[in-house]
CSV table of C-alpha atoms and ligand atoms in Angstrom, one decimal:
chain,number,residue,atom,x,y,z
A,4,MET,CA,-40.1,33.4,-6.8
A,5,THR,CA,-40.3,34.2,-10.5
A,6,GLY,CA,-41.2,31.6,-13.2
A,7,ALA,CA,-37.7,31.8,-14.7
A,8,ARG,CA,-36.1,31.0,-11.3
A,9,GLN,CA,-38.6,28.1,-10.8
A,10,GLU,CA,-37.7,26.8,-14.2
A,11,LEU,CA,-34.0,26.9,-13.5
A,12,LEU,CA,-34.4,25.1,-10.2
A,13,ALA,CA,-36.5,22.4,-11.9
A,14,ARG,CA,-33.8,21.9,-14.5
A,15,TRP,CA,-31.1,21.6,-11.8
A,16,ARG,CA,-33.2,19.3,-9.7
A,17,ALA,CA,-33.5,17.0,-12.8
A,18,GLU,CA,-29.7,16.6,-12.6
A,19,GLU,CA,-30.0,15.3,-9.0
A,20,SER,CA,-30.0,11.5,-9.4
A,21,GLU,CA,-28.6,8.4,-8.0
A,22,GLN,CA,-24.9,8.2,-8.6
A,23,PRO,CA,-24.3,6.0,-11.6
A,24,GLU,CA,-22.6,2.6,-10.9
A,25,GLY,CA,-19.0,2.1,-11.8
A,26,TRP,CA,-16.9,5.2,-12.5
A,27,ASP,CA,-18.5,6.8,-15.4
A,28,PHE,CA,-18.5,10.5,-16.4
A,29,SER,CA,-19.8,10.0,-20.0
A,30,ALA,CA,-23.1,11.9,-19.1
A,31,LEU,CA,-20.9,15.0,-18.8
A,32,ASP,CA,-19.3,14.7,-22.2
A,33,GLY,CA,-19.5,18.1,-23.9
A,34,ARG,CA,-20.7,19.7,-20.7
A,35,MET,CA,-17.6,19.6,-18.5
A,36,TRP,CA,-13.9,19.7,-19.3
A,37,ALA,CA,-10.8,19.3,-17.1
A,38,ASP,CA,-7.5,20.6,-18.3
A,39,PRO,CA,-5.1,17.6,-18.7
A,40,PRO,CA,-2.1,17.5,-16.3
A,41,PRO,CA,1.3,17.7,-18.0
A,42,TRP,CA,2.3,14.1,-17.1
A,43,ASP,CA,1.2,11.1,-19.1
A,44,LEU,CA,-0.5,8.9,-16.5
A,45,ASP,CA,-1.2,6.1,-19.0
A,46,ALA,CA,2.4,5.9,-20.0
A,47,ILE,CA,3.6,5.9,-16.4
A,48,TRP,CA,1.0,3.2,-15.4
A,49,GLY,CA,1.8,1.2,-18.6
A,50,GLU,CA,5.6,1.3,-18.1
A,51,ALA,CA,5.2,0.1,-14.4
A,52,LEU,CA,2.8,-2.7,-15.4
A,53,GLY,CA,5.3,-3.9,-18.0
A,54,ALA,CA,7.8,-4.6,-15.2
A,55,ALA,CA,5.4,-5.9,-12.5
A,56,GLN,CA,4.3,-9.4,-11.6
A,57,HIS,CA,2.1,-8.9,-8.5
A,58,VAL,CA,-0.2,-5.9,-8.8
A,59,LEU,CA,-2.8,-4.3,-6.6
A,60,ASP,CA,-5.2,-1.7,-7.9
A,61,MET,CA,-6.7,0.2,-5.0
A,62,GLY,CA,-10.3,1.6,-5.2
A,63,THR,CA,-10.9,0.2,-8.7
A,64,GLY,CA,-14.4,1.8,-9.1
A,65,GLY,CA,-16.0,-0.5,-11.7
A,66,GLY,CA,-12.6,-1.6,-12.9
A,67,GLU,CA,-12.8,0.8,-15.9
A,68,HIS,CA,-9.4,2.4,-15.6
A,69,LEU,CA,-7.6,-0.9,-14.8
A,70,LEU,CA,-9.1,-2.6,-17.8
A,71,ARG,CA,-7.7,0.0,-20.1
A,72,PHE,CA,-4.3,-1.7,-19.4
A,73,ARG,CA,-5.6,-5.3,-19.8
A,74,ALA,CA,-3.0,-6.2,-22.5
A,75,LEU,CA,-0.2,-5.3,-20.1
A,76,LEU,CA,-1.5,-7.0,-16.9
A,77,PRO,CA,0.5,-9.9,-15.4
A,78,ALA,CA,-1.3,-13.0,-14.3
A,79,ASP,CA,-1.4,-11.9,-10.6
A,80,VAL,CA,-3.6,-8.8,-10.3
A,81,VAL,CA,-5.9,-8.0,-7.4
A,82,ALA,CA,-8.2,-5.0,-6.9
A,83,THR,CA,-9.9,-3.5,-3.9
A,84,GLU,CA,-13.2,-1.7,-3.9
A,85,GLY,CA,-14.8,-0.3,-0.8
A,86,TRP,CA,-17.9,1.5,-1.9
A,87,PRO,CA,-20.6,-1.1,-1.5
A,88,PRO,CA,-22.6,-0.4,-4.7
A,89,ASN,CA,-19.4,-0.8,-6.8
A,90,VAL,CA,-18.1,-4.1,-5.3
A,91,PRO,CA,-20.4,-6.3,-7.5
A,92,VAL,CA,-19.8,-4.0,-10.5
A,93,ALA,CA,-16.1,-4.4,-10.2
A,94,ARG,CA,-16.3,-8.2,-9.6
A,95,LYS,CA,-18.5,-8.6,-12.7
A,96,ALA,CA,-16.0,-6.5,-14.8
A,97,LEU,CA,-12.8,-7.9,-13.5
A,98,GLU,CA,-13.3,-11.5,-12.5
A,99,PRO,CA,-13.6,-12.7,-16.1
A,100,HIS,CA,-10.1,-11.4,-16.5
A,101,GLY,CA,-8.9,-13.5,-13.5
A,102,ILE,CA,-8.7,-10.4,-11.2
A,103,GLN,CA,-10.1,-11.0,-7.7
A,104,VAL,CA,-11.9,-8.0,-6.1
A,105,THR,CA,-11.5,-7.6,-2.3
A,106,ASP,CA,-14.1,-5.6,-0.5
A,107,PHE,CA,-11.9,-3.0,1.2
A,108,GLY,CA,-11.6,0.7,1.3
A,109,ALA,CA,-9.6,2.9,3.6
A,110,PRO,CA,-11.7,5.6,5.4
A,111,ASP,CA,-11.0,8.9,3.7
A,112,HIS,CA,-10.4,10.8,7.0
A,113,ASP,CA,-8.3,8.1,8.8
A,114,PRO,CA,-6.8,5.6,6.3
A,115,ASP,CA,-4.4,4.3,8.9
A,116,SER,CA,-7.2,2.9,10.9
A,117,ALA,CA,-8.0,0.0,8.5
A,118,PRO,CA,-5.3,-2.6,7.9
A,119,MET,CA,-5.2,-3.8,4.3
A,120,PRO,CA,-6.3,-7.4,4.0
A,121,PHE,CA,-3.0,-8.6,2.5
A,122,PRO,CA,0.2,-10.1,3.9
A,123,GLU,CA,3.4,-8.2,4.1
A,124,GLY,CA,5.4,-8.0,0.8
A,125,ARG,CA,2.5,-9.3,-1.3
A,126,PHE,CA,2.8,-6.9,-4.2
A,127,ASP,CA,5.6,-5.4,-6.3
A,128,LEU,CA,3.3,-2.7,-7.7
A,129,VAL,CA,0.4,-0.8,-6.0
A,130,LEU,CA,-1.7,1.4,-8.3
A,131,ASN,CA,-3.9,4.0,-6.8
A,132,ARG,CA,-5.8,6.6,-8.8
A,133,HIS,CA,-7.9,9.0,-6.8
A,134,GLU,CA,-8.3,6.7,-3.7
A,135,ALA,CA,-7.5,7.3,-0.1
A,136,TYR,CA,-4.7,5.1,1.3
A,137,SER,CA,-2.5,4.5,4.3
A,138,PRO,CA,1.2,5.0,3.3
A,139,ARG,CA,2.1,2.8,6.2
A,140,GLU,CA,-0.1,0.0,5.0
A,141,VAL,CA,1.0,0.4,1.4
A,142,ALA,CA,4.6,0.2,2.5
A,143,ARG,CA,3.8,-3.0,4.4
A,144,VAL,CA,2.1,-4.8,1.5
A,145,LEU,CA,4.8,-3.8,-0.9
A,146,ALA,CA,7.7,-6.2,-1.4
A,147,PRO,CA,11.2,-4.7,-0.9
A,148,GLY,CA,11.9,-2.7,-4.1
A,149,GLY,CA,8.2,-2.5,-4.9
A,150,VAL,CA,6.5,0.6,-6.2
A,151,LEU,CA,3.5,2.7,-5.3
A,152,LEU,CA,2.1,4.8,-8.1
A,153,THR,CA,-0.7,7.2,-7.2
A,154,GLN,CA,-2.5,10.2,-8.7
A,155,GLN,CA,-4.7,12.2,-6.4
A,156,VAL,CA,-7.2,15.0,-6.6
A,157,GLY,CA,-5.8,17.8,-4.4
A,158,SER,CA,-8.3,19.0,-1.9
A,159,GLY,CA,-6.9,22.5,-2.3
A,160,GLU,CA,-9.5,22.8,-5.1
A,161,LEU,CA,-12.4,22.6,-2.7
A,162,PRO,CA,-12.4,25.9,-0.8
A,163,GLU,CA,-13.2,27.8,-4.0
A,164,LEU,CA,-16.2,25.6,-4.8
A,165,HIS,CA,-17.4,25.6,-1.2
A,166,ALA,CA,-17.1,29.4,-1.0
A,167,LEU,CA,-19.0,29.8,-4.3
A,168,LEU,CA,-21.8,27.7,-2.7
A,169,GLY,CA,-21.7,29.6,0.5
A,170,ALA,CA,-20.5,26.6,2.5
A,171,GLU,CA,-17.8,26.5,5.1
A,172,PRO,CA,-14.5,25.8,3.4
A,173,GLU,CA,-12.5,22.8,4.8
A,174,GLU,CA,-8.8,22.8,5.4
A,175,PRO,CA,-7.2,21.0,2.5
A,176,THR,CA,-5.8,17.6,3.6
A,177,VAL,CA,-4.9,16.0,0.3
A,178,THR,CA,-1.8,17.9,-0.8
A,179,TYR,CA,1.4,17.0,-2.7
A,180,ASP,CA,3.7,18.1,0.1
A,181,GLY,CA,1.7,16.2,2.7
A,182,PHE,CA,1.5,13.0,0.6
A,183,VAL,CA,5.3,13.2,0.0
A,184,ALA,CA,6.0,13.7,3.7
A,185,ASP,CA,3.6,10.9,4.7
A,186,ALA,CA,5.2,8.4,2.2
A,187,LYS,CA,8.7,9.2,3.5
A,188,ALA,CA,7.5,8.9,7.1
A,189,ALA,CA,6.2,5.4,6.2
A,190,GLY,CA,9.6,4.4,5.0
A,191,LEU,CA,9.0,4.8,1.3
A,192,ARG,CA,11.5,6.6,-1.0
A,193,VAL,CA,9.7,9.2,-3.2
A,194,VAL,CA,11.5,8.9,-6.5
A,195,ASP,CA,9.2,11.0,-8.8
A,196,GLY,CA,6.1,13.1,-8.8
A,197,GLU,CA,4.6,16.5,-9.7
A,198,GLU,CA,1.7,18.7,-8.9
A,199,PHE,CA,-0.5,20.7,-11.3
A,200,THR,CA,-3.0,23.4,-11.1
A,201,GLY,CA,-5.5,23.8,-14.0
A,202,ALA,CA,-9.2,24.4,-14.5
A,203,TYR,CA,-12.5,22.6,-14.7
A,204,ARG,CA,-15.0,24.2,-17.0
A,205,PHE,CA,-18.7,23.6,-16.8
A,206,VAL,CA,-21.1,24.8,-19.5
A,207,ASP,CA,-23.6,26.0,-16.9
A,208,VAL,CA,-24.9,25.4,-13.4
A,209,ALA,CA,-26.7,22.3,-14.5
A,210,ALA,CA,-23.4,20.7,-15.5
A,211,LEU,CA,-21.9,21.6,-12.2
A,212,VAL,CA,-24.8,20.0,-10.3
A,213,ALA,CA,-24.5,16.9,-12.5
A,214,TYR,CA,-20.8,16.7,-11.7
A,215,LEU,CA,-21.4,17.0,-8.0
A,216,GLN,CA,-23.8,14.0,-8.2
A,217,ARG,CA,-20.8,11.9,-9.4
A,218,VAL,CA,-18.3,13.1,-6.8
A,219,PRO,CA,-20.5,13.8,-3.7
A,220,TRP,CA,-17.5,13.9,-1.4
A,221,GLN,CA,-16.4,17.1,-3.2
A,222,ALA,CA,-19.7,18.8,-2.4
A,223,PRO,CA,-20.7,20.3,0.9
A,224,GLU,CA,-22.0,17.4,3.0
A,225,ASP,CA,-25.6,18.7,3.0
A,226,PHE,CA,-25.6,19.7,-0.7
A,227,SER,CA,-28.9,19.6,-2.6
A,228,VAL,CA,-30.3,21.9,-5.2
A,229,ASP,CA,-33.1,23.1,-2.9
A,230,GLY,CA,-30.8,23.5,0.1
A,231,TYR,CA,-28.4,25.6,-2.0
A,232,ALA,CA,-30.9,27.3,-4.3
A,233,ASP,CA,-29.9,30.9,-3.4
A,234,ALA,CA,-26.2,30.2,-4.0
A,235,LEU,CA,-26.8,28.3,-7.3
A,236,LEU,CA,-29.1,31.1,-8.6
A,237,GLU,CA,-26.5,33.7,-7.7
A,238,LEU,CA,-23.8,31.6,-9.5
A,239,HIS,CA,-26.1,31.4,-12.5
A,240,GLU,CA,-26.5,35.2,-12.5
A,241,ARG,CA,-22.9,35.9,-12.0
A,242,SER,CA,-21.9,33.6,-14.9
A,243,ALA,CA,-24.8,35.1,-17.1
A,244,GLY,CA,-26.2,31.6,-17.5
A,245,GLY,CA,-22.9,30.4,-19.1
A,246,GLU,CA,-19.6,28.9,-18.3
A,247,ILE,CA,-18.3,28.4,-14.8
A,248,ALA,CA,-14.6,27.8,-14.3
A,249,LEU,CA,-13.2,26.3,-11.2
A,250,THR,CA,-9.6,25.5,-10.1
A,251,GLN,CA,-8.5,21.9,-10.6
A,252,ARG,CA,-5.6,20.4,-8.6
A,253,ARG,CA,-3.9,17.1,-9.3
A,254,PHE,CA,-0.6,15.5,-8.3
A,255,TRP,CA,1.0,12.2,-8.8
A,256,LEU,CA,3.9,10.4,-7.1
A,257,ARG,CA,6.0,7.3,-7.5
A,258,ALA,CA,7.4,5.9,-4.2
A,259,ARG,CA,9.6,2.8,-3.7
A,260,ARG,CA,10.0,0.5,-0.7
A,261,PRO,CA,13.8,0.3,-0.3
A,262,ALA,CA,15.1,-3.1,-1.4
B,26,LIG,C1,-12.6,8.4,-7.3
B,26,LIG,S1,-12.9,6.8,-7.6
B,26,LIG,C2,-11.7,6.2,-8.8
B,26,LIG,C3,-11.9,4.9,-9.4
B,26,LIG,C4,-10.7,4.3,-10.1
B,26,LIG,N1,-9.5,4.1,-9.3
B,26,LIG,C5,-10.3,5.2,-11.3
B,26,LIG,O1,-9.3,5.9,-11.3
B,26,LIG,O2,-11.1,5.2,-12.3
B,26,LIG,C6,-12.3,6.2,-6.1
B,26,LIG,C7,-13.3,5.3,-5.3
B,26,LIG,O3,-14.4,6.1,-4.9
B,26,LIG,C8,-15.5,5.2,-4.9
B,26,LIG,N2,-16.8,5.9,-4.9
B,26,LIG,C9,-17.6,6.3,-5.9
B,26,LIG,N3,-18.6,6.9,-5.4
B,26,LIG,C10,-18.5,6.9,-4.0
B,26,LIG,C11,-19.3,7.5,-3.0
B,26,LIG,N4,-20.4,8.1,-3.2
B,26,LIG,N5,-18.8,7.4,-1.7
B,26,LIG,C12,-17.7,6.8,-1.5
B,26,LIG,N6,-16.9,6.2,-2.5
B,26,LIG,C13,-17.3,6.3,-3.7
B,26,LIG,C14,-15.3,4.4,-6.2
B,26,LIG,O4,-16.1,3.2,-6.2
B,26,LIG,C15,-13.8,4.1,-6.1
B,26,LIG,O5,-13.5,3.0,-5.3
């Protein structure tokens, strides 16, 4: 292998690191961009919080997103976090604000298999940004008239990335139509929502590798720089060492438990 290739691989290996704690993409500032979706999630979240008294934030990460709304939070807010390294991070961030963190996460591939540790009708607002959930369980823990707000990363964006890396593409399971149908089947009324296709842009292969360290579930299961060296070098050559654009998919929906 040439010296130039060895150098590239060494640079990409340097991007392989432990995932940072919490939910923090700041190391990618100026190296990666995602087109903003056309809806204003902050406004949607904020308006719902202004009308809610008993709130659950599912998969809070390190609580970063929830705390952006701290001025709007009612007295009764609970969060779940199921990724073990982030449970203490979320507790440290949220407990000083009176927000209890429950160690719970629904398994991505079978969210219905894990009952949520809350009684029926406990919340009037369930917030869920980019976290797996069971619509049936969410419907159960919502009070009559209560609302689920979720934004999801559509897994329709994955086949392109996996094909670029020479990995077997998976069938997309996180889709707007599927989530709407599942919410309805769980007895929720879907009252609003939208899907969006945009782009991610990475300044180079190193930025893509750094991104995949932060969202390892998006990468092929066995992804590593050395294991995927040929595909990464080919991607580097095809992009002339410069920008890589990939498809981004997002959707959001608002669903209500009938009163
Ligand atoms: C995509 S994050 C979103 C966090 C938060 N809701 C937000 O919007 O900022 C969803 C969940 O994935 C968890 N997570 C992070 N890294 C993970 C990993 N390697 N495996 C499984 N879950 C992980 C986070 O802790 C969080 O609970």
